[in-house]
């Protein structure tokens, strides 16, 4: 790996196209993806010379905080400028094939041709083989705590071009801007740049190799690492020894509050969990259902007063994406329950839009209810959630009507995806 390989025309063009395709917000200079082409025409030759002569200085990243998926606080992102994203992408394209070929077979995160679903299936294999205790290990603020010296030492074993090493070091230490003030960085690889996932895998590959050498069954996806053992006592020993290894060799800390030795069916892994059977079946973890409901509630609240068809159109990509992620689930009751819940939430919106008993009576009759029954239902005085679950609304707005408006059935979509896989 040399800088000239990174800066090859074909590699840079591919990196440029990937950044454009990914889109994303601008960095601290405000330059958008659309404006990048003109900027490169004007400045690329100068930037290229600086990279070749080891003089290029990356700009600070823009600090952005987003809620963590599990609701446990905020996650810090560092958004590089679009030009720095392109250079990082070019580095990634050259480095990844060299490193990925030597990564552990138990590592699944941020790797070409590997997925969270494959990681979950591997975990299920370990449980089915009798390793029915899990060491569920959480690394404390991993992306914020990566030690630069430790990481650079691992990189230097494989990357001999000092220009590449120094450029990566500059990316690691580039400041972070918040509120117009740039703060220096002495540790961490903030998520947001293309290179960060590969760097995290390079560092944690040493953990993978240690676990392999010890003969453990494990699955790692980025900083989520589960080790499968046969007893609670063995799990406690493994957690203690791995905690020491991480502290001494990689200067990483295990979050004991979030880590545990437990039965796999009491824990979640990448949004999935299992049933406590001899042959474990995959199901959606309750926390993942809760997160989806929270997201849908927010979308439906913001859509009050809008046409139901347009609201359903907004929900569709979210529902399709969610069920595609959970396509390996074997316990389908969750999809059925969510379908019922979503349909009821949509009926709540209609009931509220109709507002007055007179309008409700008229709408119920229009939808096929007998006049006497419609009058009783329209003036019952109960709340919208009760009415949305009552037989008069189920009759007036059956699943077929919502399906005709475009509503995706999670259960049917899951069955369709299962047939394709």
mmCIF file of C-alpha atoms in Angstrom:
data_model
loop_
_atom_site.group_PDB
_atom_site.id
_atom_site.type_symbol
_atom_site.label_atom_id
_atom_site.label_comp_id
_atom_site.label_asym_id
_atom_site.label_seq_id
_atom_site.Cartn_x
_atom_site.Cartn_y
_atom_site.Cartn_z
ATOM 1 C CA UNK A 1 0.000 0.000 0.000
ATOM 2 C CA UNK A 2 1.478 3.291 -1.125
ATOM 3 C CA UNK A 3 0.012 6.761 -1.543
ATOM 4 C CA UNK A 4 0.332 6.549 -5.336
ATOM 5 C CA UNK A 5 -2.054 3.581 -5.282
ATOM 6 C CA UNK A 6 -4.559 5.563 -3.236
ATOM 7 C CA UNK A 7 -4.374 8.494 -5.666
ATOM 8 C CA UNK A 8 -4.783 6.443 -8.849
ATOM 9 C CA UNK A 9 -7.347 8.095 -11.109
ATOM 10 C CA UNK A 10 -9.631 5.031 -11.142
ATOM 11 C CA UNK A 11 -9.563 4.738 -7.352
ATOM 12 C CA UNK A 12 -10.270 8.435 -6.792
ATOM 13 C CA UNK A 13 -13.117 8.400 -9.323
ATOM 14 C CA UNK A 14 -14.678 5.428 -7.554
ATOM 15 C CA UNK A 15 -14.298 7.211 -4.198
ATOM 16 C CA UNK A 16 -15.885 10.378 -5.612
ATOM 17 C CA UNK A 17 -18.844 8.393 -6.989
ATOM 18 C CA UNK A 18 -19.376 6.626 -3.662
ATOM 19 C CA UNK A 19 -19.418 9.901 -1.698
ATOM 20 C CA UNK A 20 -21.892 11.405 -4.173
ATOM 21 C CA UNK A 21 -24.098 8.308 -3.964
ATOM 22 C CA UNK A 22 -24.052 8.315 -0.148
ATOM 23 C CA UNK A 23 -24.904 12.017 0.002
ATOM 24 C CA UNK A 24 -24.969 13.276 3.557
ATOM 25 C CA UNK A 25 -24.585 16.594 5.305
ATOM 26 C CA UNK A 26 -21.732 19.037 4.638
ATOM 27 C CA UNK A 27 -18.763 19.391 6.984
ATOM 28 C CA UNK A 28 -17.521 22.563 8.667
ATOM 29 C CA UNK A 29 -16.813 24.298 5.330
ATOM 30 C CA UNK A 30 -20.478 24.035 4.312
ATOM 31 C CA UNK A 31 -19.604 22.390 0.973
ATOM 32 C CA UNK A 32 -22.342 20.086 -0.274
ATOM 33 C CA UNK A 33 -21.898 16.924 -2.314
ATOM 34 C CA UNK A 34 -23.348 18.775 -5.333
ATOM 35 C CA UNK A 35 -20.701 21.508 -5.054
ATOM 36 C CA UNK A 36 -17.799 19.066 -4.783
ATOM 37 C CA UNK A 37 -17.238 18.555 -8.525
ATOM 38 C CA UNK A 38 -16.531 22.235 -9.177
ATOM 39 C CA UNK A 39 -14.279 22.489 -6.107
ATOM 40 C CA UNK A 40 -12.251 19.477 -7.267
ATOM 41 C CA UNK A 41 -11.818 20.952 -10.757
ATOM 42 C CA UNK A 42 -10.319 24.048 -9.167
ATOM 43 C CA UNK A 43 -8.274 22.501 -6.341
ATOM 44 C CA UNK A 44 -7.587 18.800 -6.959
ATOM 45 C CA UNK A 45 -4.104 19.167 -8.428
ATOM 46 C CA UNK A 46 -3.001 21.188 -5.405
ATOM 47 C CA UNK A 47 -4.586 18.680 -2.967
ATOM 48 C CA UNK A 48 -2.979 15.767 -4.824
ATOM 49 C CA UNK A 49 0.499 17.337 -4.575
ATOM 50 C CA UNK A 50 -0.019 17.931 -0.849
ATOM 51 C CA UNK A 51 -1.008 14.292 -0.331
ATOM 52 C CA UNK A 52 2.006 13.004 -2.280
ATOM 53 C CA UNK A 53 4.394 15.302 -0.438
ATOM 54 C CA UNK A 54 2.923 14.490 2.997
ATOM 55 C CA UNK A 55 1.710 18.058 3.573
ATOM 56 C CA UNK A 56 -2.076 17.629 3.415
ATOM 57 C CA UNK A 57 -3.945 18.791 6.530
ATOM 58 C CA UNK A 58 -7.529 17.495 6.968
ATOM 59 C CA UNK A 59 -10.109 19.938 8.258
ATOM 60 C CA UNK A 60 -11.839 19.499 11.612
ATOM 61 C CA UNK A 61 -15.005 17.412 11.691
ATOM 62 C CA UNK A 62 -18.429 18.846 12.514
ATOM 63 C CA UNK A 63 -19.914 17.488 15.737
ATOM 64 C CA UNK A 64 -23.424 16.066 15.479
ATOM 65 C CA UNK A 65 -25.256 14.176 18.205
ATOM 66 C CA UNK A 66 -28.031 11.684 17.450
ATOM 67 C CA UNK A 67 -30.090 9.508 19.845
ATOM 68 C CA UNK A 68 -28.808 5.965 20.281
ATOM 69 C CA UNK A 69 -31.183 3.306 18.908
ATOM 70 C CA UNK A 70 -31.741 1.816 22.370
ATOM 71 C CA UNK A 71 -32.617 5.221 23.818
ATOM 72 C CA UNK A 72 -29.547 5.153 26.093
ATOM 73 C CA UNK A 73 -28.225 8.663 25.583
ATOM 74 C CA UNK A 74 -26.700 10.315 22.532
ATOM 75 C CA UNK A 75 -24.164 9.099 19.985
ATOM 76 C CA UNK A 76 -21.521 11.547 18.775
ATOM 77 C CA UNK A 77 -20.839 11.717 15.044
ATOM 78 C CA UNK A 78 -17.965 13.604 13.460
ATOM 79 C CA UNK A 79 -18.901 14.721 9.943
ATOM 80 C CA UNK A 80 -15.829 15.366 7.741
ATOM 81 C CA UNK A 81 -15.922 17.758 4.797
ATOM 82 C CA UNK A 82 -16.983 16.136 1.523
ATOM 83 C CA UNK A 83 -13.396 16.304 0.160
ATOM 84 C CA UNK A 84 -12.031 14.644 3.296
ATOM 85 C CA UNK A 85 -14.771 12.007 2.969
ATOM 86 C CA UNK A 86 -13.597 11.322 -0.577
ATOM 87 C CA UNK A 87 -9.944 10.969 0.496
ATOM 88 C CA UNK A 88 -10.937 8.678 3.376
ATOM 89 C CA UNK A 89 -13.038 6.607 0.975
ATOM 90 C CA UNK A 90 -10.052 6.277 -1.389
ATOM 91 C CA UNK A 91 -7.887 5.098 1.531
ATOM 92 C CA UNK A 92 -10.588 2.619 2.547
ATOM 93 C CA UNK A 93 -10.815 1.124 -0.953
ATOM 94 C CA UNK A 94 -7.086 0.404 -1.007
ATOM 95 C CA UNK A 95 -6.713 -0.720 2.607
ATOM 96 C CA UNK A 96 -9.814 -2.860 3.067
ATOM 97 C CA UNK A 97 -8.862 -5.765 0.751
ATOM 98 C CA UNK A 98 -5.435 -6.055 2.436
ATOM 99 C CA UNK A 99 -6.839 -6.146 5.965
ATOM 100 C CA UNK A 100 -10.171 -7.876 5.388
ATOM 101 C CA UNK A 101 -8.545 -11.039 4.052
ATOM 102 C CA UNK A 102 -6.931 -11.650 7.452
ATOM 103 C CA UNK A 103 -9.883 -10.729 9.684
ATOM 104 C CA UNK A 104 -11.588 -13.378 11.801
ATOM 105 C CA UNK A 105 -14.426 -15.448 10.373
ATOM 106 C CA UNK A 106 -16.380 -14.513 13.527
ATOM 107 C CA UNK A 107 -16.279 -10.787 12.675
ATOM 108 C CA UNK A 108 -19.262 -9.519 10.660
ATOM 109 C CA UNK A 109 -19.529 -5.730 11.058
ATOM 110 C CA UNK A 110 -18.595 -3.275 8.274
ATOM 111 C CA UNK A 111 -17.144 -5.983 6.033
ATOM 112 C CA UNK A 112 -17.932 -6.598 2.348
ATOM 113 C CA UNK A 113 -20.333 -9.492 1.846
ATOM 114 C CA UNK A 114 -21.134 -9.771 5.567
ATOM 115 C CA UNK A 115 -24.211 -8.662 7.481
ATOM 116 C CA UNK A 116 -25.899 -8.430 10.850
ATOM 117 C CA UNK A 117 -28.224 -11.261 9.809
ATOM 118 C CA UNK A 118 -25.251 -13.570 9.219
ATOM 119 C CA UNK A 119 -23.904 -12.658 12.669
ATOM 120 C CA UNK A 120 -27.229 -13.525 14.282
ATOM 121 C CA UNK A 121 -27.405 -16.874 12.473
ATOM 122 C CA UNK A 122 -23.868 -17.706 13.642
ATOM 123 C CA UNK A 123 -24.879 -16.858 17.223
ATOM 124 C CA UNK A 124 -27.864 -19.177 16.943
ATOM 125 C CA UNK A 125 -25.542 -21.978 15.754
ATOM 126 C CA UNK A 126 -23.418 -21.628 18.899
ATOM 127 C CA UNK A 127 -26.501 -21.746 21.144
ATOM 128 C CA UNK A 128 -27.909 -24.784 19.291
ATOM 129 C CA UNK A 129 -24.541 -26.539 19.751
ATOM 130 C CA UNK A 130 -24.999 -26.401 23.531
ATOM 131 C CA UNK A 131 -23.257 -23.149 24.423
ATOM 132 C CA UNK A 132 -26.317 -21.828 26.213
ATOM 133 C CA UNK A 133 -24.687 -19.065 28.258
ATOM 134 C CA UNK A 134 -23.539 -15.806 26.707
ATOM 135 C CA UNK A 135 -20.904 -13.308 27.760
ATOM 136 C CA UNK A 136 -22.596 -10.184 26.400
ATOM 137 C CA UNK A 137 -19.818 -7.617 26.406
ATOM 138 C CA UNK A 138 -20.276 -3.863 26.011
ATOM 139 C CA UNK A 139 -17.209 -1.712 25.390
ATOM 140 C CA UNK A 140 -17.564 1.626 27.155
ATOM 141 C CA UNK A 141 -17.872 4.462 24.589
ATOM 142 C CA UNK A 142 -15.715 2.458 22.196
ATOM 143 C CA UNK A 143 -15.569 4.898 19.253
ATOM 144 C CA UNK A 144 -14.813 7.779 21.640
ATOM 145 C CA UNK A 145 -12.106 5.896 23.562
ATOM 146 C CA UNK A 146 -9.913 4.294 20.890
ATOM 147 C CA UNK A 147 -6.273 4.929 21.834
ATOM 148 C CA UNK A 148 -4.489 6.497 18.861
ATOM 149 C CA UNK A 149 -1.038 5.117 19.703
ATOM 150 C CA UNK A 150 -2.338 1.553 20.069
ATOM 151 C CA UNK A 151 -4.270 1.794 16.789
ATOM 152 C CA UNK A 152 -1.352 3.330 14.878
ATOM 153 C CA UNK A 153 0.975 0.584 16.126
ATOM 154 C CA UNK A 154 -1.404 -2.037 14.656
ATOM 155 C CA UNK A 155 -1.602 -0.129 11.371
ATOM 156 C CA UNK A 156 2.177 0.207 11.118
ATOM 157 C CA UNK A 157 2.546 -3.583 11.119
ATOM 158 C CA UNK A 158 0.884 -3.735 7.698
ATOM 159 C CA UNK A 159 1.165 -0.247 6.185
ATOM 160 C CA UNK A 160 4.734 0.674 5.298
ATOM 161 C CA UNK A 161 4.147 3.993 3.516
ATOM 162 C CA UNK A 162 4.740 6.606 6.206
ATOM 163 C CA UNK A 163 2.703 9.160 4.266
ATOM 164 C CA UNK A 164 -0.437 7.002 4.632
ATOM 165 C CA UNK A 165 0.251 6.442 8.328
ATOM 166 C CA UNK A 166 0.763 10.135 9.014
ATOM 167 C CA UNK A 167 -2.352 11.050 7.021
ATOM 168 C CA UNK A 168 -4.452 8.614 9.057
ATOM 169 C CA UNK A 169 -2.946 10.019 12.261
ATOM 170 C CA UNK A 170 -3.970 13.517 11.130
ATOM 171 C CA UNK A 171 -7.505 12.302 10.491
ATOM 172 C CA UNK A 172 -7.586 10.800 13.985
ATOM 173 C CA UNK A 173 -6.364 13.999 15.629
ATOM 174 C CA UNK A 174 -8.299 16.477 13.461
ATOM 175 C CA UNK A 175 -10.328 18.646 15.814
ATOM 176 C CA UNK A 176 -14.067 18.570 16.307
ATOM 177 C CA UNK A 177 -16.078 21.749 15.818
ATOM 178 C CA UNK A 178 -19.106 22.562 17.945
ATOM 179 C CA UNK A 179 -20.678 25.988 18.143
ATOM 180 C CA UNK A 180 -17.883 27.498 16.059
ATOM 181 C CA UNK A 181 -15.143 26.295 18.443
ATOM 182 C CA UNK A 182 -12.698 23.535 17.444
ATOM 183 C CA UNK A 183 -11.618 21.148 20.209
ATOM 184 C CA UNK A 184 -8.516 18.971 19.705
ATOM 185 C CA UNK A 185 -8.894 15.172 19.800
ATOM 186 C CA UNK A 186 -6.434 12.936 21.630
ATOM 187 C CA UNK A 187 -8.423 9.692 21.450
ATOM 188 C CA UNK A 188 -11.326 8.121 19.594
ATOM 189 C CA UNK A 189 -12.410 7.607 15.990
ATOM 190 C CA UNK A 190 -15.788 9.407 15.836
ATOM 191 C CA UNK A 191 -18.322 7.722 13.614
ATOM 192 C CA UNK A 192 -19.229 9.631 10.490
ATOM 193 C CA UNK A 193 -16.183 9.175 8.233
ATOM 194 C CA UNK A 194 -15.750 6.254 5.793
ATOM 195 C CA UNK A 195 -12.477 5.128 7.410
ATOM 196 C CA UNK A 196 -13.718 4.800 11.000
ATOM 197 C CA UNK A 197 -15.381 1.340 10.672
ATOM 198 C CA UNK A 198 -12.243 -0.230 9.151
ATOM 199 C CA UNK A 199 -10.020 1.295 11.833
ATOM 200 C CA UNK A 200 -12.286 -0.133 14.542
ATOM 201 C CA UNK A 201 -12.074 -3.588 12.962
ATOM 202 C CA UNK A 202 -8.270 -3.354 12.719
ATOM 203 C CA UNK A 203 -8.044 -2.598 16.428
ATOM 204 C CA UNK A 204 -10.582 -5.213 17.550
ATOM 205 C CA UNK A 205 -9.083 -7.886 15.293
ATOM 206 C CA UNK A 206 -6.544 -8.372 18.075
ATOM 207 C CA UNK A 207 -9.408 -9.299 20.407
ATOM 208 C CA UNK A 208 -10.759 -11.720 17.780
ATOM 209 C CA UNK A 209 -7.373 -13.412 17.420
ATOM 210 C CA UNK A 210 -7.069 -13.740 21.208
ATOM 211 C CA UNK A 211 -10.517 -15.349 21.476
ATOM 212 C CA UNK A 212 -9.701 -17.729 18.619
ATOM 213 C CA UNK A 213 -6.432 -18.712 20.264
ATOM 214 C CA UNK A 214 -8.326 -19.514 23.466
ATOM 215 C CA UNK A 215 -10.785 -21.672 21.496
ATOM 216 C CA UNK A 216 -13.886 -19.616 22.315
ATOM 217 C CA UNK A 217 -17.057 -19.564 20.247
ATOM 218 C CA UNK A 218 -17.923 -15.934 19.638
ATOM 219 C CA UNK A 219 -19.557 -13.467 17.260
ATOM 220 C CA UNK A 220 -18.503 -9.844 16.857
ATOM 221 C CA UNK A 221 -20.282 -7.089 14.968
ATOM 222 C CA UNK A 222 -18.282 -3.848 15.304
ATOM 223 C CA UNK A 223 -18.051 -3.252 19.071
ATOM 224 C CA UNK A 224 -20.865 -5.725 19.897
ATOM 225 C CA UNK A 225 -19.152 -8.944 20.996
ATOM 226 C CA UNK A 226 -20.904 -12.068 22.327
ATOM 227 C CA UNK A 227 -18.934 -15.077 23.595
ATOM 228 C CA UNK A 228 -20.862 -18.354 24.011
ATOM 229 C CA UNK A 229 -19.948 -20.786 26.797
ATOM 230 C CA UNK A 230 -21.456 -23.841 28.508
ATOM 231 C CA UNK A 231 -21.876 -22.558 32.066
ATOM 232 C CA UNK A 232 -22.319 -19.399 34.086
ATOM 233 C CA UNK A 233 -19.077 -20.048 35.984
ATOM 234 C CA UNK A 234 -17.143 -20.335 32.710
ATOM 235 C CA UNK A 235 -18.765 -17.122 31.510
ATOM 236 C CA UNK A 236 -17.709 -15.196 34.622
ATOM 237 C CA UNK A 237 -14.110 -16.387 34.179
ATOM 238 C CA UNK A 238 -14.103 -15.419 30.480
ATOM 239 C CA UNK A 239 -15.546 -11.958 31.149
ATOM 240 C CA UNK A 240 -12.926 -11.221 33.814
ATOM 241 C CA UNK A 241 -9.986 -12.417 31.696
ATOM 242 C CA UNK A 242 -11.152 -10.648 28.515
ATOM 243 C CA UNK A 243 -11.688 -7.463 30.514
ATOM 244 C CA UNK A 244 -8.044 -7.638 31.641
ATOM 245 C CA UNK A 245 -6.855 -8.324 28.093
ATOM 246 C CA UNK A 246 -8.733 -5.324 26.679
ATOM 247 C CA UNK A 247 -7.443 -2.989 29.388
ATOM 248 C CA UNK A 248 -3.815 -4.094 29.155
ATOM 249 C CA UNK A 249 -3.399 -4.674 25.411
ATOM 250 C CA UNK A 250 -5.879 -2.325 23.748
ATOM 251 C CA UNK A 251 -6.540 0.187 26.562
ATOM 252 C CA UNK A 252 -10.280 -0.333 26.239
ATOM 253 C CA UNK A 253 -12.747 -0.537 29.103
ATOM 254 C CA UNK A 254 -15.638 -2.972 29.502
ATOM 255 C CA UNK A 255 -18.844 -1.343 30.699
ATOM 256 C CA UNK A 256 -19.778 -3.667 33.569
ATOM 257 C CA UNK A 257 -23.235 -2.114 33.958
ATOM 258 C CA UNK A 258 -24.234 -3.065 30.428
ATOM 259 C CA UNK A 259 -22.205 -6.285 30.183
ATOM 260 C CA UNK A 260 -23.480 -9.564 31.632
ATOM 261 C CA UNK A 261 -23.162 -13.327 31.759
ATOM 262 C CA UNK A 262 -26.684 -14.562 31.122
ATOM 263 C CA UNK A 263 -28.896 -16.845 29.090
ATOM 264 C CA UNK A 264 -29.098 -15.730 25.428
ATOM 265 C CA UNK A 265 -32.895 -15.520 25.576
ATOM 266 C CA UNK A 266 -32.577 -12.856 28.282
ATOM 267 C CA UNK A 267 -30.295 -10.705 26.120
ATOM 268 C CA UNK A 268 -30.563 -9.080 22.726
ATOM 269 C CA UNK A 269 -27.978 -9.156 19.946
ATOM 270 C CA UNK A 270 -28.311 -6.753 17.013
ATOM 271 C CA UNK A 271 -32.038 -6.400 17.708
ATOM 272 C CA UNK A 272 -32.668 -10.165 17.755
ATOM 273 C CA UNK A 273 -33.086 -12.626 20.593
ATOM 274 C CA UNK A 274 -33.992 -16.341 20.811
ATOM 275 C CA UNK A 275 -36.570 -18.599 22.404
ATOM 276 C CA UNK A 276 -35.335 -20.871 25.217
ATOM 277 C CA UNK A 277 -35.777 -24.113 23.291
ATOM 278 C CA UNK A 278 -33.382 -26.957 22.584
ATOM 279 C CA UNK A 279 -33.321 -25.727 18.992
ATOM 280 C CA UNK A 280 -33.422 -21.936 19.538
ATOM 281 C CA UNK A 281 -35.641 -19.892 17.253
ATOM 282 C CA UNK A 282 -34.890 -16.296 16.364
ATOM 283 C CA UNK A 283 -37.372 -13.610 17.318
ATOM 284 C CA UNK A 284 -37.444 -9.810 17.433
ATOM 285 C CA UNK A 285 -36.143 -8.463 20.729
ATOM 286 C CA UNK A 286 -38.812 -6.510 22.683
ATOM 287 C CA UNK A 287 -36.554 -3.418 22.690
ATOM 288 C CA UNK A 288 -36.551 -3.401 18.875
ATOM 289 C CA UNK A 289 -40.361 -3.510 18.805
ATOM 290 C CA UNK A 290 -40.484 -0.639 21.294
ATOM 291 C CA UNK A 291 -38.115 1.451 19.154
ATOM 292 C CA UNK A 292 -40.198 0.863 16.021
ATOM 293 C CA UNK A 293 -43.397 1.832 17.804
ATOM 294 C CA UNK A 294 -41.750 4.993 19.108
ATOM 295 C CA UNK A 295 -40.637 5.960 15.622
ATOM 296 C CA UNK A 296 -44.065 5.251 14.096
ATOM 297 C CA UNK A 297 -45.833 7.214 16.841
ATOM 298 C CA UNK A 298 -43.698 10.234 15.991
ATOM 299 C CA UNK A 299 -44.482 9.925 12.291
ATOM 300 C CA UNK A 300 -48.205 9.483 12.904
ATOM 301 C CA UNK A 301 -48.354 12.437 15.318
ATOM 302 C CA UNK A 302 -46.755 14.713 12.743
ATOM 303 C CA UNK A 303 -49.184 13.444 10.122
ATOM 304 C CA UNK A 304 -52.437 14.296 11.899
ATOM 305 C CA UNK A 305 -54.855 16.059 9.601
ATOM 306 C CA UNK A 306 -53.168 14.704 6.486
ATOM 307 C CA UNK A 307 -54.627 12.363 3.909
ATOM 308 C CA UNK A 308 -54.373 8.753 5.139
ATOM 309 C CA UNK A 309 -52.922 7.535 1.842
ATOM 310 C CA UNK A 310 -50.046 10.038 2.018
ATOM 311 C CA UNK A 311 -49.368 9.076 5.615
ATOM 312 C CA UNK A 312 -49.216 5.396 4.662
ATOM 313 C CA UNK A 313 -46.839 6.265 1.809
ATOM 314 C CA UNK A 314 -44.484 7.841 4.390
ATOM 315 C CA UNK A 315 -44.684 4.740 6.606
ATOM 316 C CA UNK A 316 -44.022 2.264 3.781
ATOM 317 C CA UNK A 317 -40.215 2.595 3.423
ATOM 318 C CA UNK A 318 -39.807 2.429 7.219
ATOM 319 C CA UNK A 319 -41.931 -0.730 7.480
ATOM 320 C CA UNK A 320 -40.264 -2.426 4.508
ATOM 321 C CA UNK A 321 -36.790 -1.602 5.825
ATOM 322 C CA UNK A 322 -37.641 -2.865 9.312
ATOM 323 C CA UNK A 323 -39.048 -6.194 8.174
ATOM 324 C CA UNK A 324 -36.144 -6.653 5.717
ATOM 325 C CA UNK A 325 -33.695 -6.290 8.617
ATOM 326 C CA UNK A 326 -35.637 -8.870 10.634
ATOM 327 C CA UNK A 327 -36.169 -11.264 7.736
ATOM 328 C CA UNK A 328 -34.355 -14.078 9.591
ATOM 329 C CA UNK A 329 -36.905 -14.077 12.417
ATOM 330 C CA UNK A 330 -38.567 -17.469 12.941
ATOM 331 C CA UNK A 331 -41.206 -16.474 15.528
ATOM 332 C CA UNK A 332 -43.737 -14.524 13.488
ATOM 333 C CA UNK A 333 -46.189 -13.516 16.230
ATOM 334 C CA UNK A 334 -44.445 -10.122 16.544
ATOM 335 C CA UNK A 335 -45.295 -9.246 12.927
ATOM 336 C CA UNK A 336 -48.964 -10.167 13.464
ATOM 337 C CA UNK A 337 -49.171 -8.097 16.662
ATOM 338 C CA UNK A 338 -47.504 -5.099 15.002
ATOM 339 C CA UNK A 339 -49.838 -5.318 11.993
ATOM 340 C CA UNK A 340 -52.830 -5.125 14.368
ATOM 341 C CA UNK A 341 -51.261 -2.221 16.273
ATOM 342 C CA UNK A 342 -50.456 -0.211 13.121
ATOM 343 C CA UNK A 343 -53.936 -0.680 11.685
ATOM 344 C CA UNK A 344 -55.452 0.434 14.985
ATOM 345 C CA UNK A 345 -53.231 3.550 15.084
ATOM 346 C CA UNK A 346 -54.388 4.469 11.575
ATOM 347 C CA UNK A 347 -58.032 4.015 12.591
ATOM 348 C CA UNK A 348 -57.353 6.326 15.574
ATOM 349 C CA UNK A 349 -56.301 9.027 13.109
ATOM 350 C CA UNK A 350 -59.488 8.614 11.055
ATOM 351 C CA UNK A 351 -61.693 8.661 14.172
ATOM 352 C CA UNK A 352 -60.050 11.902 15.317
ATOM 353 C CA UNK A 353 -60.316 13.457 11.850
ATOM 354 C CA UNK A 354 -64.062 12.808 11.821
ATOM 355 C CA UNK A 355 -64.292 14.743 15.148
ATOM 356 C CA UNK A 356 -68.041 15.198 15.684
ATOM 357 C CA UNK A 357 -70.655 12.465 16.230
ATOM 358 C CA UNK A 358 -72.575 13.658 13.173
ATOM 359 C CA UNK A 359 -69.516 13.274 10.921
ATOM 360 C CA UNK A 360 -68.636 9.920 12.491
ATOM 361 C CA UNK A 361 -72.171 8.644 11.896
ATOM 362 C CA UNK A 362 -72.050 9.761 8.279
ATOM 363 C CA UNK A 363 -68.610 8.197 7.638
ATOM 364 C CA UNK A 364 -69.539 4.888 9.304
ATOM 365 C CA UNK A 365 -72.732 4.585 7.263
ATOM 366 C CA UNK A 366 -70.838 5.450 4.084
ATOM 367 C CA UNK A 367 -68.485 2.578 4.880
ATOM 368 C CA UNK A 368 -71.282 0.014 5.195
ATOM 369 C CA UNK A 369 -72.446 0.098 8.830
ATOM 370 C CA UNK A 370 -76.161 -0.294 9.502
ATOM 371 C CA UNK A 371 -77.682 3.060 10.540
ATOM 372 C CA UNK A 372 -78.676 2.127 14.109
ATOM 373 C CA UNK A 373 -75.280 0.616 14.892
ATOM 374 C CA UNK A 374 -73.482 3.610 13.356
ATOM 375 C CA UNK A 375 -75.502 6.051 15.500
ATOM 376 C CA UNK A 376 -74.656 4.158 18.709
ATOM 377 C CA UNK A 377 -70.977 3.982 17.796
ATOM 378 C CA UNK A 378 -70.719 7.642 16.780
ATOM 379 C CA UNK A 379 -72.066 8.877 20.114
ATOM 380 C CA UNK A 380 -70.573 6.377 22.537
ATOM 381 C CA UNK A 381 -68.345 9.001 24.222
ATOM 382 C CA UNK A 382 -65.368 6.691 24.524
ATOM 383 C CA UNK A 383 -61.805 7.590 23.538
ATOM 384 C CA UNK A 384 -60.273 7.260 20.094
ATOM 385 C CA UNK A 385 -58.023 4.289 20.996
ATOM 386 C CA UNK A 386 -61.018 2.289 22.287
ATOM 387 C CA UNK A 387 -63.071 3.116 19.200
ATOM 388 C CA UNK A 388 -60.173 2.253 16.872
ATOM 389 C CA UNK A 389 -60.135 -1.257 18.373
ATOM 390 C CA UNK A 390 -63.902 -1.690 18.400
ATOM 391 C CA UNK A 391 -65.802 -3.792 15.862
ATOM 392 C CA UNK A 392 -67.521 -0.804 14.214
ATOM 393 C CA UNK A 393 -64.167 0.683 13.100
ATOM 394 C CA UNK A 394 -62.770 -2.727 12.126
ATOM 395 C CA UNK A 395 -65.854 -3.197 9.944
ATOM 396 C CA UNK A 396 -65.746 0.338 8.489
ATOM 397 C CA UNK A 397 -61.986 0.321 7.861
ATOM 398 C CA UNK A 398 -60.993 -3.332 7.326
ATOM 399 C CA UNK A 399 -57.414 -4.409 6.508
ATOM 400 C CA UNK A 400 -58.335 -4.646 2.818
ATOM 401 C CA UNK A 401 -59.087 -0.900 2.708
ATOM 402 C CA UNK A 402 -55.764 -0.009 4.327
ATOM 403 C CA UNK A 403 -53.985 -2.462 2.042
ATOM 404 C CA UNK A 404 -55.633 -0.769 -0.962
ATOM 405 C CA UNK A 405 -54.223 2.542 0.305
ATOM 406 C CA UNK A 406 -50.741 0.979 0.233
ATOM 407 C CA UNK A 407 -50.241 -0.235 3.804
ATOM 408 C CA UNK A 408 -47.589 -2.947 4.010
ATOM 409 C CA UNK A 409 -48.430 -6.011 6.094
ATOM 410 C CA UNK A 410 -45.280 -6.904 8.044
ATOM 411 C CA UNK A 411 -46.341 -10.545 8.202
ATOM 412 C CA UNK A 412 -46.952 -10.829 4.453
ATOM 413 C CA UNK A 413 -43.770 -8.917 3.646
ATOM 414 C CA UNK A 414 -41.798 -11.261 5.909
ATOM 415 C CA UNK A 415 -43.328 -14.295 4.187
ATOM 416 C CA UNK A 416 -42.465 -12.812 0.782
ATOM 417 C CA UNK A 417 -38.844 -12.195 1.789
ATOM 418 C CA UNK A 418 -38.605 -15.703 3.289
ATOM 419 C CA UNK A 419 -39.636 -17.182 -0.071
ATOM 420 C CA UNK A 420 -36.977 -15.143 -1.881
ATOM 421 C CA UNK A 421 -34.108 -16.118 0.454
#
